[in-house]
Amino acid sequence: MAETLDSTPCGALIIGGSAGSLDVLLEIFPALRKDIGFPIILVVHRKASNESLLTDLLKSRTILAVGEAEEKEFLSPGKVFIAPADYHMLIEEDQSISLDYSEKINYSRPSIDVTFQSAAEVFRGKLVCILLSGSNADGVEGLKSVNNFGGRVVIQNPNTAIMPYMPQQAVLNVDPHVILDSHDMADYINKLND
């Protein structure tokens, strides 16, 4: 599919991933511009025991502010908000964060679906969601909501994913705006700023 950049300004970017997504994140974040004009939300399946590892790793690889998302914290441009291990992360109407300990979805907490769906209702056409490598179908239902609310759906090319199942399910079940190889994602994100 040919890449098309929508002229609608980006209000928020959410990146969801599971097994195999860390390599892609470590490729994306060092290349991001420091003047990103929207919040970046990261929902990655990980063990609660390794809670701060992802945050510390990304802090060392990007010039953007990075932190674990906190209850009632407001989204702000140019900051990376990481969904805490073992909590679903929802975006409220006032663009604040709500953390939830309800049952797992697709065997996952945080669930990518939950964050995609709640943000789609808030940001509508100004939301961009990227789904990366993973070994279950989390994110697919959320991407359907993003499409329904007029947001943009970006899926990692399953051929470049370490675990292709998650992006493959998304390609089969959702109409993406663009399918990107991992090495093209940072450039795509930087251009959302223009």
PDB file of C-alpha atoms in Angstrom:
ATOM      1  CA  MET A   1       0.000   0.000   0.000  1.00  0.00           C
ATOM      2  CA  ALA A   2       1.342   3.431  -0.889  1.00  0.00           C
ATOM      3  CA  GLU A   3       2.039   5.804   1.952  1.00  0.00           C
ATOM      4  CA  THR A   4      -0.335   8.719   2.167  1.00  0.00           C
ATOM      5  CA  LEU A   5       0.047  11.434   4.753  1.00  0.00           C
ATOM      6  CA  ASP A   6      -3.248  12.851   5.915  1.00  0.00           C
ATOM      7  CA  SER A   7      -3.276  16.623   6.344  1.00  0.00           C
ATOM      8  CA  THR A   8      -5.231  16.398   9.625  1.00  0.00           C
ATOM      9  CA  PRO A   9      -2.932  17.411  12.497  1.00  0.00           C
ATOM     10  CA  CYS A  10      -1.977  14.622  14.871  1.00  0.00           C
ATOM     11  CA  GLY A  11      -3.484  15.030  18.337  1.00  0.00           C
ATOM     12  CA  ALA A  12      -1.934  11.890  19.797  1.00  0.00           C
ATOM     13  CA  LEU A  13       0.127   8.901  18.687  1.00  0.00           C
ATOM     14  CA  ILE A  14      -0.258   5.477  20.269  1.00  0.00           C
ATOM     15  CA  ILE A  15       2.202   2.675  19.595  1.00  0.00           C
ATOM     16  CA  GLY A  16       1.155  -0.829  20.640  1.00  0.00           C
ATOM     17  CA  GLY A  17       3.378  -3.877  20.622  1.00  0.00           C
ATOM     18  CA  SER A  18       4.173  -7.181  22.227  1.00  0.00           C
ATOM     19  CA  ALA A  19       6.816  -9.842  21.655  1.00  0.00           C
ATOM     20  CA  GLY A  20       9.433  -8.603  19.204  1.00  0.00           C
ATOM     21  CA  SER A  21       8.418  -4.948  19.374  1.00  0.00           C
ATOM     22  CA  LEU A  22      11.313  -3.717  21.533  1.00  0.00           C
ATOM     23  CA  ASP A  23      13.770  -3.833  18.624  1.00  0.00           C
ATOM     24  CA  VAL A  24      11.443  -1.614  16.589  1.00  0.00           C
ATOM     25  CA  LEU A  25      11.008   0.855  19.470  1.00  0.00           C
ATOM     26  CA  LEU A  26      14.791   1.085  19.888  1.00  0.00           C
ATOM     27  CA  GLU A  27      15.013   1.877  16.177  1.00  0.00           C
ATOM     28  CA  ILE A  28      12.236   4.515  16.274  1.00  0.00           C
ATOM     29  CA  PHE A  29      12.919   6.543  19.416  1.00  0.00           C
ATOM     30  CA  PRO A  30      16.519   7.701  18.808  1.00  0.00           C
ATOM     31  CA  ALA A  31      15.405   9.146  15.448  1.00  0.00           C
ATOM     32  CA  LEU A  32      12.421  11.183  16.678  1.00  0.00           C
ATOM     33  CA  ARG A  33      12.498  14.963  16.506  1.00  0.00           C
ATOM     34  CA  LYS A  34      12.703  16.877  19.782  1.00  0.00           C
ATOM     35  CA  ASP A  35       9.876  19.220  18.754  1.00  0.00           C
ATOM     36  CA  ILE A  36       7.183  16.534  18.464  1.00  0.00           C
ATOM     37  CA  GLY A  37       3.913  18.442  18.829  1.00  0.00           C
ATOM     38  CA  PHE A  38       1.765  15.637  20.244  1.00  0.00           C
ATOM     39  CA  PRO A  39       1.893  13.094  23.085  1.00  0.00           C
ATOM     40  CA  ILE A  40       3.178   9.587  22.347  1.00  0.00           C
ATOM     41  CA  ILE A  41       1.540   6.752  24.265  1.00  0.00           C
ATOM     42  CA  LEU A  42       3.286   3.404  24.419  1.00  0.00           C
ATOM     43  CA  VAL A  43       1.404   0.203  25.290  1.00  0.00           C
ATOM     44  CA  VAL A  44       3.731  -2.789  25.436  1.00  0.00           C
ATOM     45  CA  HIS A  45       3.039  -6.211  26.927  1.00  0.00           C
ATOM     46  CA  ARG A  46       5.655  -6.828  29.642  1.00  0.00           C
ATOM     47  CA  LYS A  47       6.104  -8.473  33.003  1.00  0.00           C
ATOM     48  CA  ALA A  48       5.400  -6.384  36.093  1.00  0.00           C
ATOM     49  CA  SER A  49       8.752  -7.461  37.575  1.00  0.00           C
ATOM     50  CA  ASN A  50      10.590  -5.590  34.790  1.00  0.00           C
ATOM     51  CA  GLU A  51       8.524  -2.459  35.309  1.00  0.00           C
ATOM     52  CA  SER A  52      11.152   0.258  35.005  1.00  0.00           C
ATOM     53  CA  LEU A  53      13.417  -1.422  32.452  1.00  0.00           C
ATOM     54  CA  LEU A  54      11.498  -0.178  29.403  1.00  0.00           C
ATOM     55  CA  THR A  55      11.261   3.361  30.763  1.00  0.00           C
ATOM     56  CA  ASP A  56      14.967   3.505  31.602  1.00  0.00           C
ATOM     57  CA  LEU A  57      15.923   2.029  28.232  1.00  0.00           C
ATOM     58  CA  LEU A  58      13.868   4.544  26.250  1.00  0.00           C
ATOM     59  CA  LYS A  59      15.045   7.472  28.394  1.00  0.00           C
ATOM     60  CA  SER A  60      18.594   6.605  27.395  1.00  0.00           C
ATOM     61  CA  ARG A  61      17.693   6.454  23.682  1.00  0.00           C
ATOM     62  CA  THR A  62      15.610   9.596  23.060  1.00  0.00           C
ATOM     63  CA  ILE A  63      15.705  13.326  23.676  1.00  0.00           C
ATOM     64  CA  LEU A  64      11.973  13.307  24.437  1.00  0.00           C
ATOM     65  CA  ALA A  65      10.670  13.209  28.010  1.00  0.00           C
ATOM     66  CA  VAL A  66       9.745   9.627  28.952  1.00  0.00           C
ATOM     67  CA  GLY A  67       7.779   8.425  31.957  1.00  0.00           C
ATOM     68  CA  GLU A  68       5.406   5.781  33.278  1.00  0.00           C
ATOM     69  CA  ALA A  69       1.846   7.026  32.924  1.00  0.00           C
ATOM     70  CA  GLU A  70       0.235   8.027  36.217  1.00  0.00           C
ATOM     71  CA  GLU A  71      -3.403   8.107  37.260  1.00  0.00           C
ATOM     72  CA  LYS A  72      -5.097  11.443  36.388  1.00  0.00           C
ATOM     73  CA  GLU A  73      -1.961  12.730  34.620  1.00  0.00           C
ATOM     74  CA  PHE A  74      -2.776  14.899  31.592  1.00  0.00           C
ATOM     75  CA  LEU A  75      -1.322  14.123  28.203  1.00  0.00           C
ATOM     76  CA  SER A  76       1.136  16.735  27.007  1.00  0.00           C
ATOM     77  CA  PRO A  77       2.920  17.238  23.661  1.00  0.00           C
ATOM     78  CA  GLY A  78       6.457  15.971  23.260  1.00  0.00           C
ATOM     79  CA  LYS A  79       6.271  13.451  26.099  1.00  0.00           C
ATOM     80  CA  VAL A  80       6.239   9.657  25.926  1.00  0.00           C
ATOM     81  CA  PHE A  81       3.713   8.066  28.308  1.00  0.00           C
ATOM     82  CA  ILE A  82       4.327   4.363  28.951  1.00  0.00           C
ATOM     83  CA  ALA A  83       1.391   2.237  30.117  1.00  0.00           C
ATOM     84  CA  PRO A  84       2.415   0.712  33.454  1.00  0.00           C
ATOM     85  CA  ALA A  85       2.911  -3.042  33.586  1.00  0.00           C
ATOM     86  CA  ASP A  86      -0.226  -4.876  34.743  1.00  0.00           C
ATOM     87  CA  TYR A  87      -2.636  -1.930  34.279  1.00  0.00           C
ATOM     88  CA  HIS A  88      -4.970  -1.076  31.428  1.00  0.00           C
ATOM     89  CA  MET A  89      -4.485   2.539  30.346  1.00  0.00           C
ATOM     90  CA  LEU A  90      -7.512   4.548  29.229  1.00  0.00           C
ATOM     91  CA  ILE A  91      -7.701   8.090  27.915  1.00  0.00           C
ATOM     92  CA  GLU A  92     -10.505  10.205  29.391  1.00  0.00           C
ATOM     93  CA  GLU A  93     -12.516  12.899  27.600  1.00  0.00           C
ATOM     94  CA  ASP A  94     -10.370  15.656  29.221  1.00  0.00           C
ATOM     95  CA  GLN A  95      -7.225  13.906  27.873  1.00  0.00           C
ATOM     96  CA  SER A  96      -6.202  12.640  31.284  1.00  0.00           C
ATOM     97  CA  ILE A  97      -5.007   9.103  31.972  1.00  0.00           C
ATOM     98  CA  SER A  98      -7.026   6.521  33.846  1.00  0.00           C
ATOM     99  CA  LEU A  99      -5.400   3.293  35.030  1.00  0.00           C
ATOM    100  CA  ASP A 100      -7.518   0.202  35.467  1.00  0.00           C
ATOM    101  CA  TYR A 101      -6.857  -3.216  37.010  1.00  0.00           C
ATOM    102  CA  SER A 102      -9.828  -5.060  35.480  1.00  0.00           C
ATOM    103  CA  GLU A 103      -9.464  -8.503  33.900  1.00  0.00           C
ATOM    104  CA  LYS A 104      -6.960  -9.192  31.157  1.00  0.00           C
ATOM    105  CA  ILE A 105      -8.016  -8.851  27.522  1.00  0.00           C
ATOM    106  CA  ASN A 106      -6.337 -11.151  24.975  1.00  0.00           C
ATOM    107  CA  TYR A 107      -4.351 -12.483  27.955  1.00  0.00           C
ATOM    108  CA  SER A 108      -2.870  -9.001  28.336  1.00  0.00           C
ATOM    109  CA  ARG A 109      -2.863  -6.166  30.858  1.00  0.00           C
ATOM    110  CA  PRO A 110      -2.197  -3.532  29.641  1.00  0.00           C
ATOM    111  CA  SER A 111      -4.378  -4.259  26.636  1.00  0.00           C
ATOM    112  CA  ILE A 112      -3.566  -2.402  23.433  1.00  0.00           C
ATOM    113  CA  ASP A 113      -7.254  -2.664  22.448  1.00  0.00           C
ATOM    114  CA  VAL A 114      -8.369  -0.787  25.573  1.00  0.00           C
ATOM    115  CA  THR A 115      -6.039   2.164  24.975  1.00  0.00           C
ATOM    116  CA  PHE A 116      -6.730   2.356  21.217  1.00  0.00           C
ATOM    117  CA  GLN A 117     -10.507   2.258  21.789  1.00  0.00           C
ATOM    118  CA  SER A 118     -10.652   4.851  24.571  1.00  0.00           C
ATOM    119  CA  ALA A 119      -8.324   7.241  22.709  1.00  0.00           C
ATOM    120  CA  ALA A 120     -10.288   6.839  19.456  1.00  0.00           C
ATOM    121  CA  GLU A 121     -13.385   8.230  21.166  1.00  0.00           C
ATOM    122  CA  VAL A 122     -11.444  11.239  22.468  1.00  0.00           C
ATOM    123  CA  PHE A 123      -9.132  12.150  19.565  1.00  0.00           C
ATOM    124  CA  ARG A 124     -11.243  10.812  16.662  1.00  0.00           C
ATOM    125  CA  GLY A 125      -9.666  11.946  13.362  1.00  0.00           C
ATOM    126  CA  LYS A 126      -6.590  13.340  15.112  1.00  0.00           C
ATOM    127  CA  LEU A 127      -5.463   9.945  16.449  1.00  0.00           C
ATOM    128  CA  VAL A 128      -2.686   7.901  14.841  1.00  0.00           C
ATOM    129  CA  CYS A 129      -2.157   4.313  16.038  1.00  0.00           C
ATOM    130  CA  ILE A 130       0.733   2.037  15.133  1.00  0.00           C
ATOM    131  CA  LEU A 131       0.615  -1.711  15.783  1.00  0.00           C
ATOM    132  CA  LEU A 132       3.908  -3.593  15.965  1.00  0.00           C
ATOM    133  CA  SER A 133       5.164  -7.155  16.335  1.00  0.00           C
ATOM    134  CA  GLY A 134       3.399  -9.550  18.690  1.00  0.00           C
ATOM    135  CA  SER A 135       2.127 -13.087  19.179  1.00  0.00           C
ATOM    136  CA  ASN A 136      -1.576 -12.509  19.898  1.00  0.00           C
ATOM    137  CA  ALA A 137      -4.384 -10.481  18.318  1.00  0.00           C
ATOM    138  CA  ASP A 138      -4.429  -7.627  20.860  1.00  0.00           C
ATOM    139  CA  GLY A 139      -4.841  -4.308  19.055  1.00  0.00           C
ATOM    140  CA  VAL A 140      -7.029  -5.542  16.188  1.00  0.00           C
ATOM    141  CA  GLU A 141     -10.387  -4.556  17.753  1.00  0.00           C
ATOM    142  CA  GLY A 142      -8.876  -1.264  18.871  1.00  0.00           C
ATOM    143  CA  LEU A 143      -7.718  -0.458  15.352  1.00  0.00           C
ATOM    144  CA  LYS A 144     -11.256  -1.082  14.094  1.00  0.00           C
ATOM    145  CA  SER A 145     -12.444   1.613  16.535  1.00  0.00           C
ATOM    146  CA  VAL A 146      -9.713   3.974  15.356  1.00  0.00           C
ATOM    147  CA  ASN A 147     -10.919   3.527  11.774  1.00  0.00           C
ATOM    148  CA  ASN A 148     -14.566   3.999  12.818  1.00  0.00           C
ATOM    149  CA  PHE A 149     -13.745   7.312  14.499  1.00  0.00           C
ATOM    150  CA  GLY A 150     -11.719   8.562  11.526  1.00  0.00           C
ATOM    151  CA  GLY A 151      -8.238   8.080  12.962  1.00  0.00           C
ATOM    152  CA  ARG A 152      -5.232   6.694  11.095  1.00  0.00           C
ATOM    153  CA  VAL A 153      -4.177   3.059  11.302  1.00  0.00           C
ATOM    154  CA  VAL A 154      -0.532   2.128  10.735  1.00  0.00           C
ATOM    155  CA  ILE A 155       0.589  -1.498  10.843  1.00  0.00           C
ATOM    156  CA  GLN A 156       4.105  -2.884  10.852  1.00  0.00           C
ATOM    157  CA  ASN A 157       4.769  -4.941   7.748  1.00  0.00           C
ATOM    158  CA  PRO A 158       4.364  -8.509   9.085  1.00  0.00           C
ATOM    159  CA  ASN A 159       7.309  -9.562   6.903  1.00  0.00           C
ATOM    160  CA  THR A 160       9.594  -7.334   9.010  1.00  0.00           C
ATOM    161  CA  ALA A 161       8.133  -8.342  12.400  1.00  0.00           C
ATOM    162  CA  ILE A 162       9.986 -10.738  14.690  1.00  0.00           C
ATOM    163  CA  MET A 163       6.564 -12.093  15.723  1.00  0.00           C
ATOM    164  CA  PRO A 164       4.331 -11.500  12.681  1.00  0.00           C
ATOM    165  CA  TYR A 165       1.046 -12.824  14.121  1.00  0.00           C
ATOM    166  CA  MET A 166      -0.223  -9.553  15.638  1.00  0.00           C
ATOM    167  CA  PRO A 167       0.388  -7.297  12.608  1.00  0.00           C
ATOM    168  CA  GLN A 168      -0.792 -10.088  10.280  1.00  0.00           C
ATOM    169  CA  GLN A 169      -4.117 -10.309  12.122  1.00  0.00           C
ATOM    170  CA  ALA A 170      -4.461  -6.545  11.866  1.00  0.00           C
ATOM    171  CA  VAL A 171      -3.734  -6.565   8.114  1.00  0.00           C
ATOM    172  CA  LEU A 172      -6.337  -9.308   7.616  1.00  0.00           C
ATOM    173  CA  ASN A 173      -9.054  -7.672   9.723  1.00  0.00           C
ATOM    174  CA  VAL A 174      -8.546  -3.909   9.527  1.00  0.00           C
ATOM    175  CA  ASP A 175      -8.224  -1.512   6.600  1.00  0.00           C
ATOM    176  CA  PRO A 176      -4.890   0.215   7.316  1.00  0.00           C
ATOM    177  CA  HIS A 177      -3.935   3.654   6.054  1.00  0.00           C
ATOM    178  CA  VAL A 178      -0.390   2.443   5.604  1.00  0.00           C
ATOM    179  CA  ILE A 179       1.761  -0.642   6.200  1.00  0.00           C
ATOM    180  CA  LEU A 180       5.330   0.294   7.092  1.00  0.00           C
ATOM    181  CA  ASP A 181       8.641  -1.478   7.442  1.00  0.00           C
ATOM    182  CA  SER A 182      10.170  -0.794  10.853  1.00  0.00           C
ATOM    183  CA  HIS A 183      12.957   1.403   9.402  1.00  0.00           C
ATOM    184  CA  ASP A 184      10.361   3.792   7.896  1.00  0.00           C
ATOM    185  CA  MET A 185       8.410   4.430  11.098  1.00  0.00           C
ATOM    186  CA  ALA A 186      10.499   7.203  12.661  1.00  0.00           C
ATOM    187  CA  ASP A 187      10.327   9.211   9.444  1.00  0.00           C
ATOM    188  CA  TYR A 188       6.556   8.705   9.301  1.00  0.00           C
ATOM    189  CA  ILE A 189       6.141   9.877  12.897  1.00  0.00           C
ATOM    190  CA  ASN A 190       8.380  12.918  12.384  1.00  0.00           C
ATOM    191  CA  LYS A 191       6.292  13.963   9.369  1.00  0.00           C
ATOM    192  CA  LEU A 192       3.111  13.898  11.478  1.00  0.00           C
ATOM    193  CA  ASN A 193       4.493  17.056  13.045  1.00  0.00           C
ATOM    194  CA  ASP A 194       4.448  19.038   9.780  1.00  0.00           C
TER     195      ASP A 194
END
